[in-house]
Short mmCIF file of C-alpha atoms in Angstrom, two decimals:
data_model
loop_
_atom_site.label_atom_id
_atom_site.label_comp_id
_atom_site.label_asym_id
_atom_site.label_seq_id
_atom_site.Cartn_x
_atom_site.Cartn_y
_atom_site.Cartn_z
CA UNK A 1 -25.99 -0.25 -2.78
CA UNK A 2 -22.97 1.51 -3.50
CA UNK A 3 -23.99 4.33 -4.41
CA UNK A 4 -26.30 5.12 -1.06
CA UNK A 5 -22.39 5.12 0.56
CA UNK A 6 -21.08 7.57 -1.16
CA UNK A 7 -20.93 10.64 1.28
CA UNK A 8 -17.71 12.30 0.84
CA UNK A 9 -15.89 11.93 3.98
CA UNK A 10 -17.47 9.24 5.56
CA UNK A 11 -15.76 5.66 5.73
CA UNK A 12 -17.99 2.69 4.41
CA UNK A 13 -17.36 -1.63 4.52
CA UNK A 14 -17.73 -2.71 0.65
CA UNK A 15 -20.14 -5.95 0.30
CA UNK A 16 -18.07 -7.93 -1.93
CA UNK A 17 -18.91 -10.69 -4.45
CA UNK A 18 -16.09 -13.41 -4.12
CA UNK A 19 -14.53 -14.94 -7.29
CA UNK A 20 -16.77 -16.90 -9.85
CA UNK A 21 -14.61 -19.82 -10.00
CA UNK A 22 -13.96 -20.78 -6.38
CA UNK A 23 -16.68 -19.18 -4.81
CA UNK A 24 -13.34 -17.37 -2.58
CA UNK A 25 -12.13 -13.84 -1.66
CA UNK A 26 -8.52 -13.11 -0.46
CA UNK A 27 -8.11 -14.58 3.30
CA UNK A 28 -7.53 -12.60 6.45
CA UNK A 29 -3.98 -10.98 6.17
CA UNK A 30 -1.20 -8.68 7.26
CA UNK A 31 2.06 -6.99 5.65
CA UNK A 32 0.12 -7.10 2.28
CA UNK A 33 0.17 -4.14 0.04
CA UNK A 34 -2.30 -3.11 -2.38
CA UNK A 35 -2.61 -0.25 -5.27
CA UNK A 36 -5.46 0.97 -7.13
CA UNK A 37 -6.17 2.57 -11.02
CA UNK A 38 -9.48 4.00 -12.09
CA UNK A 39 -10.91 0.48 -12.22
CA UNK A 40 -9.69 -1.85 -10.01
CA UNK A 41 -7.67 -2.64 -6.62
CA UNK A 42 -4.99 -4.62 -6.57
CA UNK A 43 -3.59 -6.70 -3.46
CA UNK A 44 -0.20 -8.49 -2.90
CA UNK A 45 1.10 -10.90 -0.62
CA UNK A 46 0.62 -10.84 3.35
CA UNK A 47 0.87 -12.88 5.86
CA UNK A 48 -1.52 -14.88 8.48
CA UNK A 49 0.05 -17.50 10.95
CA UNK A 50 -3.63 -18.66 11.88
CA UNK A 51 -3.57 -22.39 10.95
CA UNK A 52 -7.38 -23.09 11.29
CA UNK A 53 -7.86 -20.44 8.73
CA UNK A 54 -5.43 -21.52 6.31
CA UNK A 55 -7.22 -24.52 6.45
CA UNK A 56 -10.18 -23.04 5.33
CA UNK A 57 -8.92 -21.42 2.73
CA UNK A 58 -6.96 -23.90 0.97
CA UNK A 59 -8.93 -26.44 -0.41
CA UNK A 60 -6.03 -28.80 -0.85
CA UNK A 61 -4.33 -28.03 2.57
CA UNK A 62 -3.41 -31.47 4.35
CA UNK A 63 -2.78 -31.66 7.37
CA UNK A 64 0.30 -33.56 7.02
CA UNK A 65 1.21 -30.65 6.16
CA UNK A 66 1.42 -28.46 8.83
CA UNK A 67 4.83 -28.41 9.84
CA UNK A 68 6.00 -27.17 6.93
CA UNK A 69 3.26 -24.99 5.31
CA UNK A 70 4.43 -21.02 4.64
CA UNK A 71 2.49 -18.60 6.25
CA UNK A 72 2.90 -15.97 3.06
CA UNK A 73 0.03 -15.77 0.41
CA UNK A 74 2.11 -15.81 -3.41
CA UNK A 75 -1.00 -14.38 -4.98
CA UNK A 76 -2.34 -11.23 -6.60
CA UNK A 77 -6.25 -10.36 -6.48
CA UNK A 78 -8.02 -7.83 -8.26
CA UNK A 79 -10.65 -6.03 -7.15
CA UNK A 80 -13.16 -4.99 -9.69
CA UNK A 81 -15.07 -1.23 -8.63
CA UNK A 82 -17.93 -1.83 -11.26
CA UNK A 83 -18.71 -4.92 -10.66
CA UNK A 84 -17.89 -5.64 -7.07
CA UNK A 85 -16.12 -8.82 -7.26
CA UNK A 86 -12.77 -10.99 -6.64
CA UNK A 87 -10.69 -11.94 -9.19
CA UNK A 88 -7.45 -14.18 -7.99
CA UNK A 89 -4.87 -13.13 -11.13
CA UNK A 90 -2.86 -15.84 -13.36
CA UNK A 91 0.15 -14.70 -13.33
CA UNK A 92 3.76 -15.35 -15.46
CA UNK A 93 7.32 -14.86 -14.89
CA UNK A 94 9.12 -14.90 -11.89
CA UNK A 95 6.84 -13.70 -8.68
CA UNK A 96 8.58 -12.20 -5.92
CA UNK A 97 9.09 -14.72 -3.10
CA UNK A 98 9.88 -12.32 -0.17
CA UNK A 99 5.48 -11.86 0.36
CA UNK A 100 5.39 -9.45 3.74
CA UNK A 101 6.46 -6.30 4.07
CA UNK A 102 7.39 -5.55 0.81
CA UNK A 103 6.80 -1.96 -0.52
CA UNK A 104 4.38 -1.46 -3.77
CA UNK A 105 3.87 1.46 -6.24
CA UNK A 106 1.45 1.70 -9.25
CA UNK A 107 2.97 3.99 -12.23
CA UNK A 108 0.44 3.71 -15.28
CA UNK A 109 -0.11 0.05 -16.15
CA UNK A 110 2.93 -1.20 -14.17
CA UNK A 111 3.13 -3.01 -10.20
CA UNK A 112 6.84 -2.34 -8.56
CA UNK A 113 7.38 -4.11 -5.89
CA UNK A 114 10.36 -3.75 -4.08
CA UNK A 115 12.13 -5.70 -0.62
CA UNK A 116 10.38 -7.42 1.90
CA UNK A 117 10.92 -10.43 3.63
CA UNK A 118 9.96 -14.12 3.42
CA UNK A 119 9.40 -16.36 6.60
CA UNK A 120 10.94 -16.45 9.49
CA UNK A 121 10.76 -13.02 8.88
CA UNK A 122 14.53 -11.42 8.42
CA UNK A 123 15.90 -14.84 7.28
CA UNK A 124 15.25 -13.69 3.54
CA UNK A 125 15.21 -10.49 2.51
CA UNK A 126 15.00 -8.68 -0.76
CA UNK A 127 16.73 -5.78 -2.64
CA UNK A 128 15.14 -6.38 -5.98
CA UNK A 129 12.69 -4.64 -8.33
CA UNK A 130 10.06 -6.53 -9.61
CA UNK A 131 7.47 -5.07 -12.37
CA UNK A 132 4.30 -6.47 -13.26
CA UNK A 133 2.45 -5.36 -16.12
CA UNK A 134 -1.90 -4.94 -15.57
CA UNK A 135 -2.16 -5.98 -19.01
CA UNK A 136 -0.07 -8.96 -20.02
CA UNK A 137 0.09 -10.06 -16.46
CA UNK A 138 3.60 -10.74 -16.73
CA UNK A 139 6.27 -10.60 -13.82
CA UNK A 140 10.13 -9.47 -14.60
CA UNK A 141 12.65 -9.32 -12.28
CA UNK A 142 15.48 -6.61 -12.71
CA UNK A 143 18.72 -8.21 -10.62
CA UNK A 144 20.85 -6.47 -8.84
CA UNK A 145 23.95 -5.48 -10.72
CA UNK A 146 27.31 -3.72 -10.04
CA UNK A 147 25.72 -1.93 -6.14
CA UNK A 148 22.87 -2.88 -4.87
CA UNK A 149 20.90 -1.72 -1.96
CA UNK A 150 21.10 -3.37 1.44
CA UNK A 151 18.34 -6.20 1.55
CA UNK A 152 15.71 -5.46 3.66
CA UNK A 153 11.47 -5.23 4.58
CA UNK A 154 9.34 -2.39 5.80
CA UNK A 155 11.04 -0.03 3.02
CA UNK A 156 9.20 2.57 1.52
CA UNK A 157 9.83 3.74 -2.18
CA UNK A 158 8.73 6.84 -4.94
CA UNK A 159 8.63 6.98 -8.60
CA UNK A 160 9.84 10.56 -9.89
CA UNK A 161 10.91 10.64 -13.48
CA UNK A 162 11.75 7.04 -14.49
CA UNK A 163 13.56 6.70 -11.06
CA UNK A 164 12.40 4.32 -8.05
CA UNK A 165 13.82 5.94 -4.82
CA UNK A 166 14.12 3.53 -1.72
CA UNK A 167 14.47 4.73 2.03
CA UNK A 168 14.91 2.49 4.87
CA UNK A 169 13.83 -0.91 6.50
CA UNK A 170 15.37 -3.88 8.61
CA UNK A 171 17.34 -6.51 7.80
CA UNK A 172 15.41 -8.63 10.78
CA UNK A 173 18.15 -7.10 13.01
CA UNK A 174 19.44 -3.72 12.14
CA UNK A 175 17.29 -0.95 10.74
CA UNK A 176 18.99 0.97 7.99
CA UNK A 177 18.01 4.99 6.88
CA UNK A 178 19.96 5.10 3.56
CA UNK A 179 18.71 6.32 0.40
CA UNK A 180 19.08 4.51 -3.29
CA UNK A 181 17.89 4.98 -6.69
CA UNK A 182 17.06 2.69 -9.51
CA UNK A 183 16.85 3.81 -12.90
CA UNK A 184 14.55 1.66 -15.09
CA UNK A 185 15.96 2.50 -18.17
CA UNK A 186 19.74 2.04 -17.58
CA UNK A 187 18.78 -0.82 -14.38
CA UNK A 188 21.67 0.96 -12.33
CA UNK A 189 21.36 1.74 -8.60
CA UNK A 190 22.94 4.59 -7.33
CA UNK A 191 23.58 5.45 -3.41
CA UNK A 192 21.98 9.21 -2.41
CA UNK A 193 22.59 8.51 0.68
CA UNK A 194 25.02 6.43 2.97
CA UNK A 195 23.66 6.72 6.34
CA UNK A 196 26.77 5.29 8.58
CA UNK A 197 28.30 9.04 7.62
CA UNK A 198 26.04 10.10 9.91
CA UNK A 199 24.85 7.70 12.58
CA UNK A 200 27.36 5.19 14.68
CA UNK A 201 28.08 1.92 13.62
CA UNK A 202 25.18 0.91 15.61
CA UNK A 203 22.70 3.19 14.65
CA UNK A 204 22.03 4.47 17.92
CA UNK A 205 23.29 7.96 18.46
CA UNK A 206 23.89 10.26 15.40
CA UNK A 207 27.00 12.42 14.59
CA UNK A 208 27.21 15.72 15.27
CA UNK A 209 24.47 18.18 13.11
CA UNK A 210 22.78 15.26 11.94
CA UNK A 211 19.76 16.04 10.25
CA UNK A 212 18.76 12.99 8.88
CA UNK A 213 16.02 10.45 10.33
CA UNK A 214 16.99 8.13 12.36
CA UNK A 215 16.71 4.30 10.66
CA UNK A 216 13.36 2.81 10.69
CA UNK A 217 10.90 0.57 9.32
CA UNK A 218 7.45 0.52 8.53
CA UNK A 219 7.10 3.86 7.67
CA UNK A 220 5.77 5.61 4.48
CA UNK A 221 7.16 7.95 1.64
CA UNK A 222 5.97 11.03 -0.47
CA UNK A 223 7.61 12.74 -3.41
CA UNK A 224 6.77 15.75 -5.50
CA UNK A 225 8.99 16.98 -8.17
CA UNK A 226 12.20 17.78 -6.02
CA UNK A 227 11.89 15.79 -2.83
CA UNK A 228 11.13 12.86 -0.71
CA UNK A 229 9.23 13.15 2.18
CA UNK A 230 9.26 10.22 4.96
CA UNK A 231 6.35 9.81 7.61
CA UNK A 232 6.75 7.95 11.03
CA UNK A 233 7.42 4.39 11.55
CA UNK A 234 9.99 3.24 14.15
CA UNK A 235 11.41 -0.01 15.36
CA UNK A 236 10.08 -3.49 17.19
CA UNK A 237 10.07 -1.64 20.41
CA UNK A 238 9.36 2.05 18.91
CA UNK A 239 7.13 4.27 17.36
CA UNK A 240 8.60 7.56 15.85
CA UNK A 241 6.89 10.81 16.11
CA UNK A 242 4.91 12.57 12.99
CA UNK A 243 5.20 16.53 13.75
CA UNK A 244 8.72 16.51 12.23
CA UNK A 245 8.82 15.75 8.10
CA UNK A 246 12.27 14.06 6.98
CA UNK A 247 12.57 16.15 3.78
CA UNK A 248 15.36 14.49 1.38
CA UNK A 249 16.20 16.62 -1.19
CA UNK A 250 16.58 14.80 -4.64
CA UNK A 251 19.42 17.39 -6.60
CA UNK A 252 21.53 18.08 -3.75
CA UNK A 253 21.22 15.21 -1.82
CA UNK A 254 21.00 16.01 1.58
CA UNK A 255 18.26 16.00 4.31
CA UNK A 256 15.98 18.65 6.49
CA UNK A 257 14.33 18.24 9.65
CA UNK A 258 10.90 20.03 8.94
CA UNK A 259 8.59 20.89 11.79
CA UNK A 260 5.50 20.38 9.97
CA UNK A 261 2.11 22.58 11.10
CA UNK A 262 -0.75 20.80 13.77
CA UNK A 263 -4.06 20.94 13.27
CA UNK A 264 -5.81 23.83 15.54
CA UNK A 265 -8.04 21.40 17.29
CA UNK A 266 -6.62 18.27 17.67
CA UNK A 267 -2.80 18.72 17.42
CA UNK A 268 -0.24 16.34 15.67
CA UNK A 269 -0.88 12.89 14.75
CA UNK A 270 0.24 10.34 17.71
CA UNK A 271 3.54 8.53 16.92
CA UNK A 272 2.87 5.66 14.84
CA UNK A 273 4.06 2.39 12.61
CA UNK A 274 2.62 0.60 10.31
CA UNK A 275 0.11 2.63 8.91
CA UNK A 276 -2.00 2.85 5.83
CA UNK A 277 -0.41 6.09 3.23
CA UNK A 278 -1.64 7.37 0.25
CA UNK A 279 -0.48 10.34 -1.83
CA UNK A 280 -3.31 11.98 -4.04
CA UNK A 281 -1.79 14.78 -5.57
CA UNK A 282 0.04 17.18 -3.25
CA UNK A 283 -2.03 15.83 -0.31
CA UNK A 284 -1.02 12.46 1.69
CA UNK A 285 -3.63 10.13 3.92
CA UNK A 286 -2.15 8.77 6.56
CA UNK A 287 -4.70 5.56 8.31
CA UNK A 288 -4.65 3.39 11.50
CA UNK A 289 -1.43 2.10 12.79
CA UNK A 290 0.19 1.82 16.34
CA UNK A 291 2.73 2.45 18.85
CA UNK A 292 3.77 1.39 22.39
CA UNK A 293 0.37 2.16 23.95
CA UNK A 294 -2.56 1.75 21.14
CA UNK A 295 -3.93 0.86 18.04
CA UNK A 296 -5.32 4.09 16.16
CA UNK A 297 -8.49 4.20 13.65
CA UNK A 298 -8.09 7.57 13.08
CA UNK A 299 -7.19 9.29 9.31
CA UNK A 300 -5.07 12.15 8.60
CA UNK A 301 -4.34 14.46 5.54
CA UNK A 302 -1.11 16.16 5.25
CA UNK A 303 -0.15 19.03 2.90
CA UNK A 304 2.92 18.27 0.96
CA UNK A 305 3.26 22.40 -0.09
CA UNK A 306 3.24 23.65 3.75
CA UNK A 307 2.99 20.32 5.66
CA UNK A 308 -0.22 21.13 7.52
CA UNK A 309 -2.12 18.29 9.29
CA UNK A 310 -5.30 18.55 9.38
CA UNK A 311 -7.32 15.58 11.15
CA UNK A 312 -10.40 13.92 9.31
CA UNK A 313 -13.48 13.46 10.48
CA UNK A 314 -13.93 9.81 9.20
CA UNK A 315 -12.52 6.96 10.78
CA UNK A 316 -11.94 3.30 9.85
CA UNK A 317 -14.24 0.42 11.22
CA UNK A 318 -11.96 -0.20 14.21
CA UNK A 319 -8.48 0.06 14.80
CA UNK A 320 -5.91 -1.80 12.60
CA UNK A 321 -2.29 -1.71 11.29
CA UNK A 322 0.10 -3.62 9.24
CA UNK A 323 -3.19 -3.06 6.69
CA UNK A 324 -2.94 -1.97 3.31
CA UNK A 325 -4.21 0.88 1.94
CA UNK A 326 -4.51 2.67 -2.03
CA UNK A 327 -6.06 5.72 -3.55
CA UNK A 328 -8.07 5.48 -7.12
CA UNK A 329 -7.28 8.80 -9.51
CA UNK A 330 -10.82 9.94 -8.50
CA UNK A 331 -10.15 10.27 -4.67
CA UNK A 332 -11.38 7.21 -3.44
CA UNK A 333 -9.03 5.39 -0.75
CA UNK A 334 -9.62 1.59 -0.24
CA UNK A 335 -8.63 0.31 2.98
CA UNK A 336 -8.14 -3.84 2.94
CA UNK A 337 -6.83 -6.43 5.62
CA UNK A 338 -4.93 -5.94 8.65
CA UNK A 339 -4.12 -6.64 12.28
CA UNK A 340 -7.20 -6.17 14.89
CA UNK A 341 -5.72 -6.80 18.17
CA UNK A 342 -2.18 -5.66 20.15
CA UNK A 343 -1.45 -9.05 20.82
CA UNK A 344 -1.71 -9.63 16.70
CA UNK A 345 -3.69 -12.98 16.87
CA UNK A 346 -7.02 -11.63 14.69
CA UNK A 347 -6.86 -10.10 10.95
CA UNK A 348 -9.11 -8.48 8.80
CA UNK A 349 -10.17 -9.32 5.37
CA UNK A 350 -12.46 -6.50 5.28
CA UNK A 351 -12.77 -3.92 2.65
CA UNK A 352 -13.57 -0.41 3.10
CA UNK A 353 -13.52 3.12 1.52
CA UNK A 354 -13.51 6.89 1.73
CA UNK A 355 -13.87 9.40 -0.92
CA UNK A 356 -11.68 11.72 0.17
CA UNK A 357 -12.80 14.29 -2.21
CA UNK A 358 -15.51 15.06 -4.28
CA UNK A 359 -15.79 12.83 -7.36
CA UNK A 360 -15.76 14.07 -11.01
CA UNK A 361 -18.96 13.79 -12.74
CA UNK A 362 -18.42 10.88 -14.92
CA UNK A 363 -17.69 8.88 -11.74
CA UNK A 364 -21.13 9.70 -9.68
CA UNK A 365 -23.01 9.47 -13.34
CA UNK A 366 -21.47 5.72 -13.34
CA UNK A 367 -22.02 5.14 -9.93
CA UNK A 368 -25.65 6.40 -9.66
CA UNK A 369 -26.09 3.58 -13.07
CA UNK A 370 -24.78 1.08 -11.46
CA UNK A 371 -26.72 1.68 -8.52
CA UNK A 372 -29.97 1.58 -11.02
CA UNK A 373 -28.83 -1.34 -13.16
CA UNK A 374 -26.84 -3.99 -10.04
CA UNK A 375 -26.87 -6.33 -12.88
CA UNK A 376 -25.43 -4.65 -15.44
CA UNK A 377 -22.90 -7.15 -16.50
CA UNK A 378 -25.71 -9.54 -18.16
CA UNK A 379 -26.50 -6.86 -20.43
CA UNK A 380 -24.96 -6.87 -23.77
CA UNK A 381 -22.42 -4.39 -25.46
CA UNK A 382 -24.92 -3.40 -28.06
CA UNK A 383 -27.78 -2.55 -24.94
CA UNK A 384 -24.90 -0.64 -23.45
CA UNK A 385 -24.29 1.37 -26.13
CA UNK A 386 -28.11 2.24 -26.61
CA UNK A 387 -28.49 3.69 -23.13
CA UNK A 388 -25.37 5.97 -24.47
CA UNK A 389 -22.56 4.48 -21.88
CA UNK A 390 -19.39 4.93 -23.20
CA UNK A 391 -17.65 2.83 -24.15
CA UNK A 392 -14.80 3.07 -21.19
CA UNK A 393 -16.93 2.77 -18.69
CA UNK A 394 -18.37 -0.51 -20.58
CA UNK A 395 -14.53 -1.85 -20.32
CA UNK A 396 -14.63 -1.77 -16.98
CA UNK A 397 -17.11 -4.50 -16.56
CA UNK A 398 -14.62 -7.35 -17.71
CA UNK A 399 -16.67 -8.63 -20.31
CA UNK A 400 -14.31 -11.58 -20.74
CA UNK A 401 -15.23 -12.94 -17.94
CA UNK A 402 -19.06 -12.69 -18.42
#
């Protein structure tokens, strides 16, 4: 079935197979995150204040228990590409607590997660790293040591050379446009960037010649090799504006307001929080999101070399934001989850995706089998290797489970 939606281009809902053991798939959410390898997608966290539904999905809920139950979702789920299926992950070591809004970043075989908030939202915030490795499924948390970044949710981060950079986010009531680094080998933060040299105590009206964004949250970040690049997002009451790039440069430290380049026909992307981002290569893809007047379903792709927007043709299967959104290697964005109405009483726990380019060979060859053989699974290793599939593809069928 899969394979029939795979025009390039052209956004498709997944039909998913929910986990063997508890017949379940991740419930309806918000403020999740989610990133994605070569063979699987993998979600954090979120949020949904819908009792009725948490009652659905927890077997064990009583209803005692109402008052006191947490509207936050301390689980990670796989999602396996070959096979199609759900997979809630047994974790060890300490788990991040703060489940919403957090940011998320997938460098080789290891999760960072970094901020967010727990609930009441802004009551608890974070300003740790937490790693989780996709092999030994084991959680670490490095603590703050000497400095440490001002705790917030709806950061952003990058990975560039052993560093994790972190830009903005709120506290709950003050929205903060600093810059930090964390270096994983020495577990140091450093301040890049101290935004009250800037902006009023406040953070309402900048300094003189400021060229630096104005604090936010909710927004997204790019790197390349020299710079940061953040994307939109705004306050409670506020959507910020996408024509202008924040550029941060990483060796000298300071900031430039870039006007990036519109697309001929349809202009500039229309200000916006909360949106889906993903960086493939030098190219970001910007999804859904909202500001003061609508909810958006449309996709964008910015150029990180001359930051032209151009606007896609695809769309997503009706408006959302607060969703969560990852790229595969190949070019494939998954979109997951997310808020369906202004008033933010219905979520999604939809799956969708776009190829946003056109895949390599080895990934239509394996797509087109497993379009021909849905139940390849039951067969064994040694039939596998008869039909001449190698033997990384076969690895992605989670044989231990099987």
């Amino acid at each position: 079935m899969n394979f029939s939606r795979n025009t390039i281009g052209k956004v498709y809902e997944l039909r998913t197979l929910p986990e063997k053991e508890s017949g379940k798939k991740p419930c309806a959410r918000s403020g999740h995150r989610c990133v994605a390898d070569k063979t699987r997608l993998y979600v954090f966290g979120g949020y949904n204040p819908n009792i009725e539904t948490l009652k659905r999905y927890y077997d064990d809920f009583n209803a005692e228990d109402i008052e006191t139950i947490i509207p936050l979702f301390d689980e990670l789920w796989e999602f396996n590409f070959a096979t199609s299926r759900w997979k809630k992950m047994s974790t060890s070591g300490p788990m991040p607590t703060e489940l919403a809004s957090m940011a998320m970043i997938l460098v080789g075989s290891t999760i960072i997660v970094y901020g967010g908030t727990g609930y009441p939202f802004g009551i608890t915030s974070s300003n740790k790293i937490y790693t989780l490795s996709t092999k030994s499924l084991e959680w670490r948390c490095h603590e703050p040591e000497e400095y440490s970044p001002v705790p917030t949710y709806g950061c952003a981060i990058s990975v560039n050379e052993g560093n994790v950079y972190t830009y903005g986010g709120t506290t709950g009531w003050s929205y903060i446009s600093n810059v930090d680094r964390y270096n994983m080998q020495s577990r140091e933060w450093t301040s890049m960037y101290d935004s009250s040299t800037d902006w009023s105590h406040h953070f309402a009206d900048p300094h003189d010649h400021v060229t630096s964004p104005r604090p936010r949250y909710r927004h997204e970040m790019l790197s390349d090799q020299n710079n940061l690049y953040v994307l939109g997002g705004g306050t409670s009451g506020e959507a910020y504006e996408l024509d202008i790039i924040y550029i941060f440069n990483l060796q000298t430290k300071t900031w430039k307001k870039h006007q990036s380049k519109n697309d001929e026909v349809h202009g500039y992307p229309a200000n916006r929080r909360c949106f889906g981002c993903c960086q493939l290569k030098d190219y970001a893809y910007i999804s859904g999101g909202l500001n003061e007047r609508k909810m958006h379903d449309d996709i964008w792709r910015l150029s990180l070399q001359d930051c032209q927007w151009t606007k896609c043709s695809a769309k997503l299967l009706f408006p959302l934001y607060f969703h969560a959104s990852a790229v595969t290697p190949a070019g494939c964005m998954y979109i997951h989850g997310g808020v369906k109405t202004l008033i933010g009483d219905k979520r999604s726990l939809k799956l969708s995706r776009i190829w946003l380019v056109v895949p390599n060979l080895l990934e239509l060859c394996w797509s087109k089998v497993l379009h021909l053989i849905p139940k390849i699974q039951r067969m064994s290793v040694p039939q596998l290797w008869q039909l001449g599939i190698p033997q990384e593809l076969i690895e992605r069928l989670d044989y231990e489970d099987h």
